[in-house]
XYZ file of C-alpha atoms in Angstrom:
543
model
C 48.524 22.200 -27.970
C 46.727 21.211 -25.449
C 48.150 22.748 -22.508
C 48.834 26.378 -22.259
C 51.974 27.673 -24.307
C 53.420 29.863 -21.919
C 54.165 26.947 -19.622
C 55.900 25.076 -22.385
C 57.619 28.356 -23.274
C 58.765 28.499 -19.402
C 60.112 25.314 -19.277
C 62.088 25.554 -22.846
C 63.196 28.796 -21.289
C 64.706 27.493 -18.027
C 66.579 24.911 -20.322
C 68.088 27.616 -22.275
C 69.052 29.480 -19.412
C 70.475 27.237 -17.378
C 71.824 24.995 -19.892
C 72.958 27.439 -23.009
C 73.721 30.376 -21.549
C 76.272 29.070 -18.899
C 77.980 26.548 -21.528
C 78.756 30.497 -24.046
C 79.736 32.051 -21.047
C 82.206 29.350 -20.473
C 83.781 29.367 -23.875
C 83.808 33.610 -24.206
C 85.823 33.096 -20.962
C 87.854 30.958 -22.262
C 89.161 33.219 -24.918
C 89.270 35.896 -23.025
C 92.791 37.036 -20.536
C 92.626 40.132 -18.300
C 89.237 41.388 -20.524
C 90.967 41.046 -23.492
C 90.714 38.294 -26.604
C 93.469 35.810 -26.739
C 93.899 32.693 -27.488
C 97.030 31.869 -25.022
C 95.423 29.390 -22.817
C 94.563 27.033 -25.788
C 98.226 28.025 -27.525
C 99.630 26.745 -24.006
C 97.899 23.806 -23.619
C 98.320 22.714 -27.305
C 102.037 23.651 -27.795
C 103.235 23.671 -24.279
C 101.353 20.987 -22.440
C 100.197 18.701 -24.853
C 101.567 15.569 -22.467
C 98.282 16.346 -20.867
C 95.918 15.916 -23.668
C 98.104 13.201 -24.619
C 97.501 11.764 -21.100
C 93.564 12.096 -20.906
C 93.304 10.080 -24.376
C 95.378 7.696 -23.605
C 93.588 6.926 -20.085
C 90.161 6.959 -22.155
C 90.967 4.883 -24.986
C 92.690 2.045 -22.829
C 89.737 2.545 -20.334
C 87.033 2.801 -23.117
C 88.442 -0.685 -24.545
C 88.402 -2.078 -21.360
C 85.545 -1.468 -20.089
C 83.551 -2.009 -23.257
C 85.281 -5.540 -22.658
C 83.776 -6.601 -19.372
C 80.194 -4.817 -20.113
C 79.738 -6.416 -23.579
C 80.965 -10.222 -21.556
C 78.135 -8.907 -18.384
C 75.574 -7.915 -21.146
C 76.093 -11.345 -23.584
C 75.793 -13.358 -19.986
C 72.689 -12.569 -19.034
C 71.176 -11.816 -22.326
C 72.404 -15.219 -24.464
C 73.336 -17.871 -21.738
C 71.340 -20.317 -19.597
C 74.687 -19.967 -16.897
C 73.841 -19.624 -13.732
C 74.070 -16.268 -11.650
C 72.478 -13.408 -13.621
C 70.765 -11.679 -10.538
C 74.087 -11.775 -8.681
C 75.973 -10.038 -11.596
C 72.790 -7.734 -11.916
C 73.257 -6.633 -8.366
C 77.001 -6.338 -8.269
C 76.438 -4.034 -11.757
C 73.659 -2.450 -9.649
C 75.978 -1.397 -6.715
C 78.376 -0.199 -9.304
C 76.349 1.850 -10.854
C 74.933 3.809 -7.536
C 78.094 4.299 -6.201
C 80.660 7.583 -6.149
C 82.529 7.584 -8.453
C 85.804 7.546 -6.784
C 84.900 4.601 -4.697
C 87.056 2.456 -7.030
C 90.227 4.566 -5.940
C 89.501 4.177 -2.423
C 89.281 0.547 -2.883
C 92.572 0.607 -4.584
C 94.640 2.111 -2.276
C 93.051 -0.295 0.826
C 93.201 -3.730 -1.565
C 96.324 -2.493 -3.716
C 98.478 0.043 -2.142
C 101.402 0.587 -0.575
C 99.401 -1.069 3.196
C 97.365 -3.167 1.006
C 95.264 -5.597 1.866
C 96.146 -7.971 -0.867
C 99.299 -6.760 -1.947
C 101.409 -5.594 1.285
C 99.308 -8.170 4.030
C 98.710 -11.256 2.277
C 101.559 -11.022 -0.258
C 104.252 -8.917 0.820
C 104.875 -7.218 -1.728
C 106.469 -3.446 -1.679
C 105.560 -1.507 -4.762
C 104.023 1.701 -6.196
C 100.824 1.544 -7.003
C 100.294 4.785 -8.252
C 100.175 5.681 -12.084
C 98.402 5.030 -15.444
C 97.361 1.468 -14.785
C 95.875 2.220 -11.809
C 93.901 4.615 -13.258
C 92.753 2.485 -16.172
C 91.853 -0.804 -13.903
C 89.426 1.519 -11.539
C 87.940 3.347 -14.679
C 87.187 0.897 -16.496
C 85.654 -1.493 -13.198
C 83.751 1.452 -12.578
C 82.680 2.578 -16.017
C 81.519 -0.877 -17.393
C 78.470 -1.111 -15.645
C 77.077 2.221 -17.643
C 78.528 -0.363 -20.765
C 77.108 -3.401 -19.519
C 73.142 -1.962 -19.006
C 73.703 -0.299 -22.598
C 74.583 -3.180 -24.475
C 71.695 -5.052 -22.543
C 69.123 -3.098 -23.388
C 70.267 -2.901 -27.229
C 70.297 -6.804 -26.545
C 67.529 -7.918 -25.221
C 65.956 -5.337 -27.930
C 67.158 -7.575 -30.832
C 64.234 -8.964 -33.266
C 65.175 -12.930 -31.804
C 63.491 -14.102 -35.135
C 66.729 -12.406 -37.196
C 68.831 -14.857 -34.914
C 66.598 -18.101 -35.301
C 66.524 -17.247 -38.990
C 70.657 -17.470 -38.881
C 70.412 -20.519 -37.272
C 67.231 -22.497 -39.715
C 69.467 -21.372 -43.069
C 72.651 -23.267 -41.830
C 74.577 -20.568 -39.656
C 76.438 -21.986 -36.770
C 76.511 -20.586 -33.485
C 79.559 -18.012 -34.189
C 77.979 -17.195 -37.586
C 75.494 -16.251 -35.885
C 77.185 -14.403 -32.837
C 80.227 -12.576 -35.462
C 77.250 -11.977 -38.886
C 74.053 -11.203 -36.646
C 73.969 -10.601 -33.101
C 76.993 -7.967 -32.590
C 76.143 -6.126 -35.592
C 72.713 -5.568 -34.215
C 74.373 -4.584 -31.119
C 76.821 -2.448 -32.584
C 74.621 0.828 -31.833
C 74.409 0.123 -28.004
C 77.842 -0.944 -28.331
C 79.005 2.284 -29.680
C 77.096 4.517 -27.334
C 78.311 2.597 -24.759
C 81.586 3.591 -26.020
C 81.344 7.134 -26.728
C 79.982 7.870 -23.619
C 82.649 5.970 -21.242
C 85.195 7.788 -22.905
C 83.851 10.962 -21.884
C 83.240 9.877 -18.241
C 86.649 9.078 -18.223
C 87.732 12.339 -19.795
C 86.205 13.943 -17.541
C 87.011 12.043 -14.818
C 89.493 14.204 -11.898
C 89.078 12.168 -8.659
C 90.954 8.605 -9.710
C 94.072 10.506 -11.466
C 94.159 12.837 -8.092
C 93.914 9.533 -6.113
C 96.030 7.298 -7.669
C 97.487 9.028 -10.641
C 100.534 10.015 -8.571
C 102.859 12.257 -10.957
C 100.351 11.155 -13.918
C 98.287 14.364 -15.018
C 95.542 14.734 -17.098
C 93.060 17.523 -18.055
C 90.598 16.679 -15.752
C 92.754 16.690 -13.149
C 94.637 19.731 -14.297
C 91.095 22.246 -14.445
C 90.100 21.106 -11.289
C 93.384 22.356 -9.960
C 93.385 25.506 -12.052
C 90.003 26.992 -10.799
C 90.194 25.413 -6.382
C 94.220 25.941 -6.673
C 94.774 29.446 -8.050
C 91.400 30.541 -8.698
C 92.323 30.933 -12.344
C 89.055 30.653 -14.014
C 89.801 31.736 -17.585
C 92.239 28.925 -17.239
C 90.487 26.399 -16.347
C 88.133 27.444 -18.835
C 90.073 26.830 -21.681
C 91.584 23.443 -20.078
C 87.524 22.199 -19.199
C 86.887 23.514 -23.217
C 89.535 21.392 -24.681
C 87.657 18.906 -23.004
C 84.702 19.338 -25.064
C 85.619 19.810 -28.442
C 85.889 15.357 -28.275
C 82.744 15.366 -26.078
C 80.992 17.371 -28.445
C 82.038 14.939 -31.773
C 81.185 12.222 -29.379
C 77.744 13.692 -29.007
C 77.203 14.487 -32.011
C 77.664 10.552 -32.915
C 75.405 9.584 -29.933
C 72.568 11.267 -31.350
C 72.754 10.406 -34.723
C 73.737 5.994 -33.879
C 70.465 6.392 -31.551
C 68.211 7.570 -34.392
C 69.087 4.795 -36.584
C 68.784 1.389 -36.801
C 64.665 1.227 -34.741
C 63.721 -0.807 -37.437
C 66.351 -3.626 -36.532
C 64.915 -4.294 -32.821
C 61.134 -5.663 -31.934
C 59.124 -2.762 -29.970
C 58.925 -4.867 -27.059
C 61.631 -6.195 -24.945
C 62.662 -10.335 -25.449
C 61.712 -12.423 -22.538
C 63.280 -15.761 -24.109
C 67.257 -15.976 -24.313
C 69.209 -15.148 -27.387
C 71.336 -17.847 -29.292
C 73.199 -19.745 -27.587
C 76.990 -18.681 -27.497
C 79.967 -21.127 -28.895
C 81.330 -22.812 -25.971
C 84.944 -21.027 -26.233
C 83.343 -17.731 -26.135
C 81.100 -18.709 -23.169
C 83.819 -19.990 -21.438
C 85.930 -16.813 -21.607
C 82.404 -14.737 -21.232
C 82.517 -16.696 -18.083
C 85.857 -15.770 -16.959
C 85.725 -12.353 -17.478
C 82.278 -12.199 -15.873
C 83.259 -13.627 -12.355
C 86.565 -12.255 -11.828
C 84.885 -8.895 -12.373
C 82.282 -9.707 -9.971
C 84.967 -11.089 -7.688
C 86.921 -8.019 -7.959
C 83.787 -5.798 -7.436
C 82.742 -7.840 -4.313
C 86.603 -7.672 -2.875
C 86.277 -3.789 -3.772
C 82.958 -3.171 -1.565
C 83.671 -5.770 1.090
C 87.169 -3.573 1.455
C 85.387 -0.648 2.417
C 82.539 -1.925 4.747
C 85.359 -3.586 7.106
C 86.763 -0.522 6.676
C 84.501 1.658 8.056
C 84.795 -0.790 11.100
C 88.260 -1.347 12.200
C 90.398 0.731 13.344
C 93.094 1.522 10.487
C 93.520 -0.173 7.776
C 96.210 -2.266 7.076
C 97.642 -1.827 10.779
C 94.558 -2.562 13.060
C 92.072 -4.881 11.891
C 90.214 -4.328 15.493
C 86.645 -4.057 15.547
C 85.450 0.068 16.548
C 82.522 1.845 15.812
C 84.110 5.388 16.091
C 84.376 6.110 12.125
C 80.906 5.389 12.207
C 80.238 7.857 15.634
C 82.340 10.467 13.981
C 79.843 10.588 11.134
C 76.901 10.836 12.849
C 78.652 13.388 15.116
C 80.441 15.736 12.723
C 78.321 14.782 9.085
C 75.178 14.106 9.954
C 74.083 17.726 8.507
C 76.480 16.566 5.042
C 74.137 13.608 4.998
C 70.718 15.221 5.335
C 71.846 17.880 2.933
C 72.196 15.342 0.537
C 68.712 13.600 0.977
C 67.157 16.718 0.706
C 69.038 17.914 -2.560
C 68.770 14.813 -3.866
C 64.693 14.822 -3.230
C 64.554 18.245 -4.554
C 66.549 17.533 -7.269
C 64.882 14.368 -8.790
C 61.743 15.298 -8.169
C 62.213 18.759 -10.096
C 63.694 16.728 -13.093
C 61.054 14.200 -13.114
C 58.208 16.955 -13.333
C 59.938 18.642 -15.697
C 61.155 15.887 -17.763
C 57.721 14.585 -18.648
C 56.281 17.988 -19.045
C 58.515 18.842 -21.758
C 58.345 15.181 -23.259
C 54.353 15.924 -23.258
C 55.430 19.278 -25.321
C 58.436 17.508 -27.628
C 56.591 14.253 -28.228
C 53.640 16.736 -29.997
C 55.549 19.448 -31.635
C 57.630 19.989 -34.667
C 60.078 22.667 -35.669
C 62.576 24.451 -35.298
C 61.861 25.400 -31.458
C 61.493 21.713 -30.454
C 64.383 20.803 -32.668
C 66.853 23.266 -30.768
C 65.272 22.764 -27.347
C 65.861 18.995 -27.769
C 69.213 19.209 -28.227
C 70.048 21.786 -25.989
C 69.074 20.047 -23.164
C 70.270 16.310 -24.066
C 74.168 18.612 -24.263
C 74.413 18.642 -20.223
C 74.310 14.583 -20.349
C 77.293 14.378 -22.562
C 79.073 17.260 -21.593
C 82.617 16.686 -18.920
C 80.936 17.085 -15.112
C 83.884 19.957 -14.800
C 83.119 21.714 -17.600
C 79.042 22.374 -16.452
C 80.453 22.856 -12.759
C 82.965 25.809 -14.004
C 80.284 27.201 -16.423
C 77.994 27.772 -13.577
C 80.073 29.198 -11.586
C 81.126 31.581 -14.166
C 77.325 32.209 -15.401
C 75.637 33.038 -12.036
C 78.264 34.381 -9.818
C 76.522 37.392 -9.509
C 73.685 35.604 -6.998
C 73.090 36.745 -3.316
C 75.130 34.585 -1.061
C 70.985 33.671 0.622
C 70.390 32.421 -2.325
C 73.508 30.206 -3.000
C 73.258 28.824 0.805
C 70.343 27.463 0.083
C 71.649 24.403 -2.078
C 69.887 26.516 -5.083
C 72.846 26.652 -8.237
C 73.832 22.722 -6.893
C 70.562 21.366 -6.894
C 69.896 23.034 -10.490
C 72.809 21.905 -11.917
C 71.828 18.188 -11.251
C 68.642 19.109 -12.348
C 69.436 19.543 -15.958
C 72.282 17.582 -16.046
C 69.886 14.516 -15.912
C 67.015 16.732 -17.382
C 67.726 14.937 -21.055
C 66.625 11.655 -19.139
C 63.161 12.316 -18.219
C 62.657 13.768 -21.580
C 63.694 10.650 -23.593
C 61.697 8.272 -21.007
C 58.318 10.498 -21.356
C 58.586 10.850 -25.273
C 59.272 7.072 -25.154
C 56.209 6.290 -22.923
C 54.207 9.196 -25.060
C 54.694 7.206 -27.849
C 52.376 4.796 -27.349
C 49.985 6.305 -26.013
C 47.074 6.543 -28.740
C 46.929 10.411 -29.723
C 42.455 9.821 -30.156
C 42.585 8.993 -26.238
C 43.366 12.800 -26.437
C 41.551 14.213 -28.644
C 38.141 12.438 -26.683
C 38.753 13.616 -24.005
C 38.717 17.343 -24.897
C 35.622 16.365 -27.610
C 33.183 15.525 -23.917
C 34.636 18.963 -23.236
C 37.777 18.126 -21.321
C 40.576 21.060 -20.418
C 44.258 20.334 -21.373
C 44.351 19.699 -17.318
C 42.238 16.748 -17.386
C 44.026 15.226 -20.675
C 47.690 15.692 -18.275
C 45.508 14.054 -15.359
C 43.346 11.336 -16.865
C 45.502 10.562 -19.517
C 48.926 11.374 -19.471
C 49.691 11.050 -16.149
C 48.420 7.761 -15.318
C 50.496 6.173 -18.707
C 53.872 8.464 -17.482
C 54.447 6.435 -14.157
C 57.533 4.379 -15.474
C 58.920 7.715 -17.239
C 58.604 9.508 -13.813
C 60.299 6.298 -11.897
C 63.271 6.135 -13.979
C 64.067 9.911 -14.183
C 63.580 10.008 -10.412
C 65.778 7.377 -9.145
C 68.319 8.076 -11.273
C 68.485 12.177 -10.632
C 68.823 10.803 -6.762
C 71.151 8.276 -7.405
C 73.261 11.104 -9.491
C 72.656 13.741 -7.104
C 73.771 11.187 -4.155
C 77.043 10.467 -5.582
C 77.849 13.036 -8.026
C 81.233 15.451 -7.108
C 82.445 16.538 -10.837
C 80.509 19.149 -11.279
C 79.251 20.564 -8.276
C 82.666 20.478 -6.317
C 82.865 23.821 -7.971
C 79.587 25.109 -6.691
C 80.043 23.848 -3.041
C 80.151 25.931 -0.161
C 80.596 25.657 3.948
C 76.487 25.967 4.051
C 75.644 23.433 1.685
C 78.756 20.927 1.888
C 76.903 17.275 1.027
C 78.429 13.707 2.238
C 80.083 12.915 -1.228
C 82.113 16.294 -0.984
C 82.902 15.178 3.308
C 84.068 11.876 1.879
C 86.235 13.278 -1.245
C 88.368 15.410 1.169
C 88.702 12.550 3.519
C 90.059 9.840 1.027
C 92.707 13.564 0.001
C 94.087 13.436 4.096
C 94.060 9.663 3.742
C 91.643 9.048 6.347
C 90.630 5.708 5.263
C 88.642 4.769 7.954
C 85.808 7.797 7.415
C 86.234 7.418 3.671
C 84.809 3.854 4.174
C 81.929 5.131 6.291
C 80.913 7.884 4.148
C 81.100 5.589 2.002
C 79.027 2.867 2.700
C 76.425 5.223 4.130
C 75.835 7.034 0.168
C 75.917 3.321 -1.101
C 72.915 2.133 1.334
C 70.925 5.127 1.651
C 70.811 5.298 -2.198
C 70.392 1.420 -2.632
C 67.338 1.747 0.002
C 65.712 4.816 -1.867
C 65.958 3.238 -5.208
C 64.765 -0.036 -3.731
C 61.607 1.531 -1.625
C 60.429 4.243 -4.330
C 61.013 1.605 -7.648
C 58.501 -0.681 -5.418
C 56.355 2.108 -4.406
C 55.625 3.493 -7.710
C 55.557 0.291 -9.412
C 52.835 -1.208 -7.542
C 50.697 1.928 -7.903
C 51.848 1.754 -11.665
C 50.219 -1.693 -11.896
C 47.343 -0.679 -9.750
C 46.516 1.725 -12.249
C 46.886 -0.551 -15.294
C 44.812 -3.382 -13.899
C 42.008 -0.773 -13.280
C 42.229 0.610 -16.672
C 42.119 -3.051 -17.901
C 38.765 -3.297 -16.307
C 37.273 -0.400 -17.494
C 37.741 -1.363 -20.689
C 36.696 -4.548 -20.891
C 33.224 -2.986 -19.044
């Protein structure tokens, strides 16, 4: 390697300490009761509380199915039709992607609750909105954007000549869709389904807010850890969630490692093969129904921040925003600080590790890559409780700085930076690096003059993703928050629990607005610099 080996070893040590070690501690704690080895918690879960597992799998299955239907419809609409409104659809999908995970629950209560705008105010319906139906609907809508972008990326990478060949050989549009497009998109569809399924299993906020008496494993893990502080039992419950997550993780890695030859190296700029008329009509209906629901959802949240009492008094007021500015400004600034630190750290560490993993071979590289991937697919409550168990020995002054909270977010998103960096590194000719070294350049010169300019897109992807994640997450960090480190998503979580719709809407609006502005500004700045460097490089090559 052309960089100091100790640098990569230090980064590798961080991965093992902050990912592998907490996972092992979690597994150990789950089989100990009062200091003795026991499988009592697992026996209780599998024999006496099987309903929790059944409920989780039931919600996960139907959430995944409906999220895939919406996501595939949006992806095909954008990549395989010439219909209008594609930018609006992408904007709605992006909005959903950067929203806190329980925004859907808040809007569901506002629109379809006992005093919901649609059910009670407009239709005069009195009903019980709480139960598995609401959980599935809101999780499916909330996770549809993840599925859509994953499937869209695969559809855009399909070699268009394969679809044209099917049409040239006499196949109609339906044959091409069923026989060529969807089979080629299967890796993306499967990956999207697996990730949505795990996200559903690990979601405790939605079942808590709109599940009523319907309970799932993730919610039980949260209540056990926070309510009764029975960490061994909470560890066992979270470990049960880990079993399907690991199965999904293995399938995910295998799927992503295959079928590379079926995709072109560049994203296709032209549209894919046209869809059959009937299919296009169905997709049009599904997509715009989803968009209409999302517009109503975010419209309700925005309006709710500026009315006195949602469902009762819709008089305009600024009291919720004023209360937010007076009492919660510290939490907002803390969220921005933690998100910025986590984003820069994950992006910087990710591209450095990508430099090592992209060139190194052997057991260490494979083990490091596998370990770094784990948090991306593990349930949030599992990783949060694991940190609580593994690092509860840390001194309070250090915990009060938010160190554990930021570190948790960094290592949960580190894989994005690594994968992005490895992808970019594959486009760099190793001979360029050799040429710099042959001219007497050091490893630092190679990184600074050859690798770093090309890594700008990878840094951008990792920074924006980690910043957004840290600003909006709650599942893993809620177990690590102290009175000194409370962030705005935690404040919003508490407000929804107490039924304060106005304050919840105000905080949700601020989180979404700030996250979107930072995403756009930072992306524009880095893309502008990347283009400038690219044009300079072209001029140098010509001369």
